[in-house]
mmCIF file of C-alpha atoms in Angstrom:
data_model
loop_
_atom_site.group_PDB
_atom_site.id
_atom_site.type_symbol
_atom_site.label_atom_id
_atom_site.label_comp_id
_atom_site.label_asym_id
_atom_site.label_seq_id
_atom_site.Cartn_x
_atom_site.Cartn_y
_atom_site.Cartn_z
ATOM 1 C CA UNK X 7 0.113 -0.068 -0.091
ATOM 2 C CA UNK X 8 3.018 2.503 0.311
ATOM 3 C CA UNK X 9 3.115 4.776 -2.599
ATOM 4 C CA UNK X 10 -0.388 4.938 -3.161
ATOM 5 C CA UNK X 11 -1.842 8.147 -3.555
ATOM 6 C CA UNK X 12 -2.810 10.926 -0.510
ATOM 7 C CA UNK X 13 -7.029 11.152 -0.845
ATOM 8 C CA UNK X 14 -8.086 14.701 -0.446
ATOM 9 C CA UNK X 15 -10.818 13.263 1.901
ATOM 10 C CA UNK X 16 -11.314 10.457 3.814
ATOM 11 C CA UNK X 17 -14.236 9.210 2.892
ATOM 12 C CA UNK X 18 -12.534 8.854 -0.894
ATOM 13 C CA UNK X 19 -9.514 7.082 1.364
ATOM 14 C CA UNK X 20 -12.003 4.273 3.157
ATOM 15 C CA UNK X 21 -13.869 4.086 0.207
ATOM 16 C CA UNK X 22 -10.533 3.363 -1.477
ATOM 17 C CA UNK X 23 -9.473 0.624 1.214
ATOM 18 C CA UNK X 24 -12.955 -0.988 0.558
ATOM 19 C CA UNK X 25 -12.153 -1.942 -2.736
ATOM 20 C CA UNK X 26 -8.928 -3.544 -2.173
ATOM 21 C CA UNK X 27 -9.947 -7.685 -1.710
ATOM 22 C CA UNK X 28 -6.392 -7.689 0.240
ATOM 23 C CA UNK X 29 -7.541 -4.845 2.672
ATOM 24 C CA UNK X 30 -10.328 -6.935 3.664
ATOM 25 C CA UNK X 31 -9.735 -8.021 7.540
ATOM 26 C CA UNK X 32 -8.250 -4.570 8.173
ATOM 27 C CA UNK X 33 -11.529 -2.958 6.605
ATOM 28 C CA UNK X 34 -13.680 -5.328 9.767
ATOM 29 C CA UNK X 35 -11.345 -4.549 12.240
ATOM 30 C CA UNK X 36 -11.891 -1.116 11.456
ATOM 31 C CA UNK X 37 -16.068 -1.283 11.237
ATOM 32 C CA UNK X 38 -15.391 0.420 7.881
ATOM 33 C CA UNK X 39 -17.800 -2.281 6.752
ATOM 34 C CA UNK X 40 -21.345 -2.068 5.329
ATOM 35 C CA UNK X 41 -24.012 -2.709 6.099
ATOM 36 C CA UNK X 42 -23.460 0.057 8.667
ATOM 37 C CA UNK X 43 -25.612 -1.330 11.312
ATOM 38 C CA UNK X 44 -24.466 -4.413 11.133
ATOM 39 C CA UNK X 45 -20.425 -2.939 11.640
ATOM 40 C CA UNK X 46 -22.254 -1.360 14.416
ATOM 41 C CA UNK X 47 -23.534 -4.036 16.384
ATOM 42 C CA UNK X 48 -20.984 -6.307 16.305
ATOM 43 C CA UNK X 49 -18.819 -3.410 17.822
ATOM 44 C CA UNK X 50 -21.664 -3.617 20.352
ATOM 45 C CA UNK X 51 -20.865 -6.940 20.971
ATOM 46 C CA UNK X 52 -17.283 -6.704 20.899
ATOM 47 C CA UNK X 53 -14.540 -7.485 23.766
ATOM 48 C CA UNK X 54 -13.795 -3.588 23.032
ATOM 49 C CA UNK X 55 -17.137 -2.334 23.891
ATOM 50 C CA UNK X 56 -17.764 -5.285 26.525
ATOM 51 C CA UNK X 57 -14.519 -3.517 28.593
ATOM 52 C CA UNK X 58 -16.063 -0.085 27.669
ATOM 53 C CA UNK X 59 -19.768 -0.850 29.374
ATOM 54 C CA UNK X 60 -18.213 -1.824 32.542
ATOM 55 C CA UNK X 61 -17.162 1.395 33.152
ATOM 56 C CA UNK X 62 -20.393 2.479 32.788
ATOM 57 C CA UNK X 63 -22.622 0.259 34.417
ATOM 58 C CA UNK X 64 -24.938 2.335 37.047
ATOM 59 C CA UNK X 65 -24.380 5.324 34.418
ATOM 60 C CA UNK X 66 -27.371 6.650 33.379
ATOM 61 C CA UNK X 67 -28.109 10.307 30.972
ATOM 62 C CA UNK X 68 -26.668 12.369 28.550
ATOM 63 C CA UNK X 69 -23.346 11.114 26.795
ATOM 64 C CA UNK X 70 -21.536 12.975 23.926
ATOM 65 C CA UNK X 71 -19.913 11.087 21.594
ATOM 66 C CA UNK X 72 -16.650 13.030 20.410
ATOM 67 C CA UNK X 73 -15.276 12.083 17.153
ATOM 68 C CA UNK X 74 -17.788 10.226 16.107
ATOM 69 C CA UNK X 75 -16.983 9.062 13.059
ATOM 70 C CA UNK X 76 -19.603 6.983 11.397
ATOM 71 C CA UNK X 77 -21.260 6.659 14.657
ATOM 72 C CA UNK X 78 -20.405 3.012 16.037
ATOM 73 C CA UNK X 79 -19.911 4.203 19.722
ATOM 74 C CA UNK X 80 -23.041 6.471 19.158
ATOM 75 C CA UNK X 81 -24.968 3.356 18.109
ATOM 76 C CA UNK X 82 -23.289 1.177 21.619
ATOM 77 C CA UNK X 83 -24.067 4.270 23.698
ATOM 78 C CA UNK X 84 -27.896 4.432 22.467
ATOM 79 C CA UNK X 85 -27.827 0.357 22.897
ATOM 80 C CA UNK X 86 -26.840 0.432 26.631
ATOM 81 C CA UNK X 87 -29.736 3.242 27.220
ATOM 82 C CA UNK X 88 -28.176 6.987 26.795
ATOM 83 C CA UNK X 89 -29.134 9.219 25.163
ATOM 84 C CA UNK X 90 -26.429 10.596 22.801
ATOM 85 C CA UNK X 91 -24.968 13.707 20.882
ATOM 86 C CA UNK X 92 -22.105 12.748 18.326
ATOM 87 C CA UNK X 93 -20.169 15.230 17.388
ATOM 88 C CA UNK X 94 -18.379 15.020 14.026
ATOM 89 C CA UNK X 95 -16.844 17.419 11.954
ATOM 90 C CA UNK X 96 -16.972 15.357 8.414
ATOM 91 C CA UNK X 97 -20.135 15.803 6.776
ATOM 92 C CA UNK X 98 -19.311 12.470 4.449
ATOM 93 C CA UNK X 99 -22.175 9.615 4.074
ATOM 94 C CA UNK X 100 -19.629 6.906 4.700
ATOM 95 C CA UNK X 101 -17.478 7.982 8.009
ATOM 96 C CA UNK X 102 -19.218 11.166 8.458
ATOM 97 C CA UNK X 103 -22.385 12.370 9.947
ATOM 98 C CA UNK X 104 -24.719 11.455 7.187
ATOM 99 C CA UNK X 105 -24.001 7.992 8.308
ATOM 100 C CA UNK X 106 -24.432 8.851 11.342
ATOM 101 C CA UNK X 107 -27.789 10.011 10.613
ATOM 102 C CA UNK X 108 -28.780 7.111 8.609
ATOM 103 C CA UNK X 109 -27.514 4.726 11.609
ATOM 104 C CA UNK X 110 -29.467 6.045 13.900
ATOM 105 C CA UNK X 111 -32.561 6.529 11.749
ATOM 106 C CA UNK X 112 -32.254 2.596 10.975
ATOM 107 C CA UNK X 113 -31.403 1.371 13.993
ATOM 108 C CA UNK X 114 -34.111 3.596 15.574
ATOM 109 C CA UNK X 115 -32.040 4.955 18.277
ATOM 110 C CA UNK X 116 -31.931 8.644 20.371
ATOM 111 C CA UNK X 117 -29.030 10.092 18.790
ATOM 112 C CA UNK X 118 -28.691 13.836 17.782
ATOM 113 C CA UNK X 119 -25.987 14.939 15.081
ATOM 114 C CA UNK X 120 -23.381 17.630 15.773
ATOM 115 C CA UNK X 121 -21.226 19.277 12.803
ATOM 116 C CA UNK X 122 -18.011 20.575 14.952
ATOM 117 C CA UNK X 123 -14.254 19.828 16.128
ATOM 118 C CA UNK X 124 -13.797 19.035 19.662
ATOM 119 C CA UNK X 125 -11.675 21.790 19.830
ATOM 120 C CA UNK X 126 -14.947 23.747 20.390
ATOM 121 C CA UNK X 127 -18.080 21.557 21.644
ATOM 122 C CA UNK X 128 -21.083 24.045 21.188
ATOM 123 C CA UNK X 129 -22.475 22.799 24.563
ATOM 124 C CA UNK X 130 -23.537 24.673 27.937
ATOM 125 C CA UNK X 131 -21.560 23.117 30.796
ATOM 126 C CA UNK X 132 -22.080 20.475 32.854
ATOM 127 C CA UNK X 133 -24.923 19.221 30.310
ATOM 128 C CA UNK X 134 -23.101 15.504 30.004
ATOM 129 C CA UNK X 135 -22.870 12.834 32.296
ATOM 130 C CA UNK X 136 -20.501 10.788 30.714
ATOM 131 C CA UNK X 137 -18.226 11.782 26.970
ATOM 132 C CA UNK X 138 -16.875 8.567 25.235
ATOM 133 C CA UNK X 139 -13.773 9.366 22.445
ATOM 134 C CA UNK X 140 -12.514 6.752 21.040
ATOM 135 C CA UNK X 141 -8.659 6.646 18.835
ATOM 136 C CA UNK X 142 -9.951 10.971 19.379
ATOM 137 C CA UNK X 143 -7.023 12.793 21.713
ATOM 138 C CA UNK X 144 -4.218 11.728 19.483
ATOM 139 C CA UNK X 145 -6.215 13.624 16.201
ATOM 140 C CA UNK X 146 -6.304 17.227 18.600
ATOM 141 C CA UNK X 147 -4.527 20.157 16.988
ATOM 142 C CA UNK X 148 -5.002 21.188 20.352
ATOM 143 C CA UNK X 149 -5.123 18.709 22.925
ATOM 144 C CA UNK X 150 -5.280 20.753 25.861
ATOM 145 C CA UNK X 151 -7.807 23.075 24.810
ATOM 146 C CA UNK X 152 -10.289 19.772 23.641
ATOM 147 C CA UNK X 153 -9.276 18.054 27.491
ATOM 148 C CA UNK X 154 -10.594 21.222 29.191
ATOM 149 C CA UNK X 155 -13.771 21.660 26.363
ATOM 150 C CA UNK X 156 -14.576 17.662 27.655
ATOM 151 C CA UNK X 157 -13.845 18.294 31.201
ATOM 152 C CA UNK X 158 -16.561 21.724 30.696
ATOM 153 C CA UNK X 159 -19.281 19.857 29.211
ATOM 154 C CA UNK X 160 -19.378 16.862 31.932
ATOM 155 C CA UNK X 161 -21.514 17.383 34.765
ATOM 156 C CA UNK X 162 -20.173 17.217 37.763
ATOM 157 C CA UNK X 163 -18.928 13.350 38.657
ATOM 158 C CA UNK X 164 -19.064 12.840 35.114
ATOM 159 C CA UNK X 165 -16.403 10.491 33.674
ATOM 160 C CA UNK X 166 -14.462 10.957 29.897
ATOM 161 C CA UNK X 167 -13.726 7.859 28.510
ATOM 162 C CA UNK X 168 -10.571 8.565 26.489
ATOM 163 C CA UNK X 169 -10.202 4.716 24.509
ATOM 164 C CA UNK X 170 -7.296 3.435 22.285
ATOM 165 C CA UNK X 171 -5.045 6.695 21.994
ATOM 166 C CA UNK X 172 -1.484 6.086 20.243
ATOM 167 C CA UNK X 173 1.833 6.326 22.652
ATOM 168 C CA UNK X 174 5.554 6.299 21.954
ATOM 169 C CA UNK X 175 8.060 6.769 23.592
ATOM 170 C CA UNK X 176 10.370 9.335 22.569
ATOM 171 C CA UNK X 177 9.596 12.001 20.499
ATOM 172 C CA UNK X 178 11.660 10.686 18.235
ATOM 173 C CA UNK X 179 9.705 7.267 17.226
ATOM 174 C CA UNK X 180 6.742 9.637 15.639
ATOM 175 C CA UNK X 181 7.975 8.564 12.583
ATOM 176 C CA UNK X 182 8.598 5.157 12.820
ATOM 177 C CA UNK X 183 5.276 4.738 14.705
ATOM 178 C CA UNK X 184 3.480 6.769 10.802
ATOM 179 C CA UNK X 185 5.614 4.929 8.864
ATOM 180 C CA UNK X 186 4.109 2.051 10.012
ATOM 181 C CA UNK X 187 0.569 2.835 10.387
ATOM 182 C CA UNK X 188 -1.733 0.975 7.909
ATOM 183 C CA UNK X 189 -3.900 4.180 7.197
ATOM 184 C CA UNK X 190 -1.932 7.580 7.687
ATOM 185 C CA UNK X 191 -0.659 7.158 4.215
ATOM 186 C CA UNK X 192 -3.758 6.718 3.182
ATOM 187 C CA UNK X 193 -5.085 10.818 3.778
ATOM 188 C CA UNK X 194 -2.590 11.821 7.015
ATOM 189 C CA UNK X 195 -3.972 13.231 10.380
ATOM 190 C CA UNK X 196 -2.743 10.111 12.547
ATOM 191 C CA UNK X 197 -0.309 11.501 15.413
ATOM 192 C CA UNK X 198 1.083 9.642 18.884
ATOM 193 C CA UNK X 199 2.112 11.726 22.314
ATOM 194 C CA UNK X 200 3.987 10.957 24.698
ATOM 195 C CA UNK X 201 1.847 9.515 27.710
ATOM 196 C CA UNK X 202 2.738 11.886 29.974
ATOM 197 C CA UNK X 203 1.454 14.713 27.265
ATOM 198 C CA UNK X 204 -2.103 12.768 27.418
ATOM 199 C CA UNK X 205 -1.680 12.725 31.646
ATOM 200 C CA UNK X 206 -0.919 16.161 31.644
ATOM 201 C CA UNK X 207 -2.965 17.681 29.316
ATOM 202 C CA UNK X 208 -6.153 15.613 31.221
ATOM 203 C CA UNK X 209 -4.824 16.869 34.743
ATOM 204 C CA UNK X 210 -4.299 19.830 33.791
ATOM 205 C CA UNK X 211 -8.220 20.684 32.755
ATOM 206 C CA UNK X 212 -9.248 19.752 36.074
ATOM 207 C CA UNK X 213 -9.892 15.749 35.938
ATOM 208 C CA UNK X 214 -9.673 14.864 39.922
ATOM 209 C CA UNK X 215 -8.998 11.526 38.998
ATOM 210 C CA UNK X 216 -7.409 9.466 35.753
ATOM 211 C CA UNK X 217 -7.738 5.600 35.569
ATOM 212 C CA UNK X 218 -4.601 4.302 32.792
ATOM 213 C CA UNK X 219 -5.138 1.897 30.820
ATOM 214 C CA UNK X 220 -2.025 0.600 29.513
ATOM 215 C CA UNK X 221 -1.549 -1.557 26.446
ATOM 216 C CA UNK X 222 -1.944 -5.157 26.852
ATOM 217 C CA UNK X 223 -3.801 -5.643 30.654
ATOM 218 C CA UNK X 224 -7.318 -4.111 28.835
ATOM 219 C CA UNK X 225 -9.633 -5.509 25.930
ATOM 220 C CA UNK X 226 -10.270 -2.465 25.018
ATOM 221 C CA UNK X 227 -6.326 -1.665 23.816
ATOM 222 C CA UNK X 228 -6.202 -5.157 22.626
ATOM 223 C CA UNK X 229 -9.044 -5.600 20.537
ATOM 224 C CA UNK X 230 -9.282 -6.559 17.279
ATOM 225 C CA UNK X 231 -7.855 -9.434 19.783
ATOM 226 C CA UNK X 232 -9.223 -10.264 22.775
ATOM 227 C CA UNK X 233 -7.091 -12.245 25.477
ATOM 228 C CA UNK X 234 -7.788 -15.675 23.817
ATOM 229 C CA UNK X 235 -7.075 -14.667 20.127
ATOM 230 C CA UNK X 236 -3.806 -12.899 21.724
ATOM 231 C CA UNK X 237 -3.009 -15.989 23.759
ATOM 232 C CA UNK X 238 -3.215 -17.985 20.189
ATOM 233 C CA UNK X 239 -0.956 -15.845 18.525
ATOM 234 C CA UNK X 240 1.612 -15.697 21.193
ATOM 235 C CA UNK X 241 1.415 -19.963 21.025
ATOM 236 C CA UNK X 242 1.769 -19.826 17.089
ATOM 237 C CA UNK X 243 4.846 -17.064 17.350
ATOM 238 C CA UNK X 244 6.290 -19.231 20.296
ATOM 239 C CA UNK X 245 6.138 -22.272 18.416
ATOM 240 C CA UNK X 246 7.612 -20.648 14.714
ATOM 241 C CA UNK X 247 10.659 -20.497 16.804
ATOM 242 C CA UNK X 248 10.447 -23.590 19.078
ATOM 243 C CA UNK X 249 8.174 -26.248 17.412
ATOM 244 C CA UNK X 250 6.179 -28.065 20.671
ATOM 245 C CA UNK X 251 2.851 -26.526 20.479
ATOM 246 C CA UNK X 252 1.445 -28.855 22.753
ATOM 247 C CA UNK X 253 3.849 -27.857 25.500
ATOM 248 C CA UNK X 254 3.672 -23.472 24.790
ATOM 249 C CA UNK X 255 -0.305 -24.109 24.792
ATOM 250 C CA UNK X 256 -0.127 -25.695 28.139
ATOM 251 C CA UNK X 257 2.366 -23.757 29.793
ATOM 252 C CA UNK X 258 -0.155 -20.586 28.565
ATOM 253 C CA UNK X 259 -3.877 -22.336 29.618
ATOM 254 C CA UNK X 260 -4.533 -20.984 32.336
ATOM 255 C CA UNK X 261 -5.789 -16.790 31.721
ATOM 256 C CA UNK X 262 -4.504 -16.079 35.271
ATOM 257 C CA UNK X 263 -0.802 -17.545 33.975
ATOM 258 C CA UNK X 264 -1.614 -14.986 30.732
ATOM 259 C CA UNK X 265 -2.391 -12.407 32.084
ATOM 260 C CA UNK X 266 0.124 -12.343 34.419
ATOM 261 C CA UNK X 267 2.991 -12.678 31.325
ATOM 262 C CA UNK X 268 1.486 -9.667 29.891
ATOM 263 C CA UNK X 269 1.637 -7.497 33.017
ATOM 264 C CA UNK X 270 5.429 -8.478 32.941
ATOM 265 C CA UNK X 271 5.718 -8.056 28.709
ATOM 266 C CA UNK X 272 4.653 -4.122 29.766
ATOM 267 C CA UNK X 273 8.093 -3.807 31.326
ATOM 268 C CA UNK X 274 9.442 -3.960 27.907
ATOM 269 C CA UNK X 275 6.479 -2.398 25.498
ATOM 270 C CA UNK X 276 7.957 0.082 23.589
ATOM 271 C CA UNK X 277 6.193 -0.140 19.974
ATOM 272 C CA UNK X 278 5.729 3.209 18.756
ATOM 273 C CA UNK X 279 1.486 4.242 18.850
ATOM 274 C CA UNK X 280 1.150 1.513 21.514
ATOM 275 C CA UNK X 281 -2.586 2.030 22.847
ATOM 276 C CA UNK X 282 -3.305 3.546 25.824
ATOM 277 C CA UNK X 283 -6.783 4.413 27.252
ATOM 278 C CA UNK X 284 -8.036 7.125 30.263
ATOM 279 C CA UNK X 285 -11.112 6.707 32.439
ATOM 280 C CA UNK X 286 -11.237 10.510 33.769
ATOM 281 C CA UNK X 287 -13.749 10.806 36.422
ATOM 282 C CA UNK X 288 -14.879 14.471 37.089
ATOM 283 C CA UNK X 289 -15.279 15.639 40.887
ATOM 284 C CA UNK X 290 -18.759 16.121 42.606
ATOM 285 C CA UNK X 291 -19.402 20.071 43.335
#
């Protein structure tokens, strides 16, 4: 895919990608396939969303989906009982607000759609119970302003979930990350920050508590892998090096053993662009 032209809109890039037979799995993993309602339902039932939904237990009310794209998270939030506002600047019928409106109509779900950028949220203070931002912060032109705006529109006691954010260990890693990103060369717009940069922006915005979900510990960051498929992939990788698959399979059969190994592996995980998520709490008044 290297060397292909860059497209002028993300919609053009996604349409091109969907027409490449060898990119079918990437299209499915990114939920870019049609019918959109089927892709949205697949996201709703995914291990990623099931992990997100645990943080939303016992929460109700209004949810803002920032950088909503084609609306898969808006759909999941609405299916979970929230009255959803989807904020997305792209008007596209494939990956933007027109797609979200069509999805909401077809599914019969309460999703209001607003075309605007995340750095200037057109809402009053304290009107949302939850703000959800999936793979959004690393796209921000002004990360600090965006975090302040998300904090502002949350009610006291509200929660921001910023999911699947690209992290680099050194600024010099950014180029390597962008070079290996499967979609950046199509349209651009990808970025990654140091972990402390995200945490600092969220803390300075005013969040009272920030839970950091590291790359190998949360199904949110593992997707499209689950713990089970990642374990199978590790068994295959080890078998390629030392061909005793039954031994590797038996050694990693215990979920607790495998998750412990993942925890140890994180000390050595410096992949450019690895995924972190942040669960941020606004203090009660």
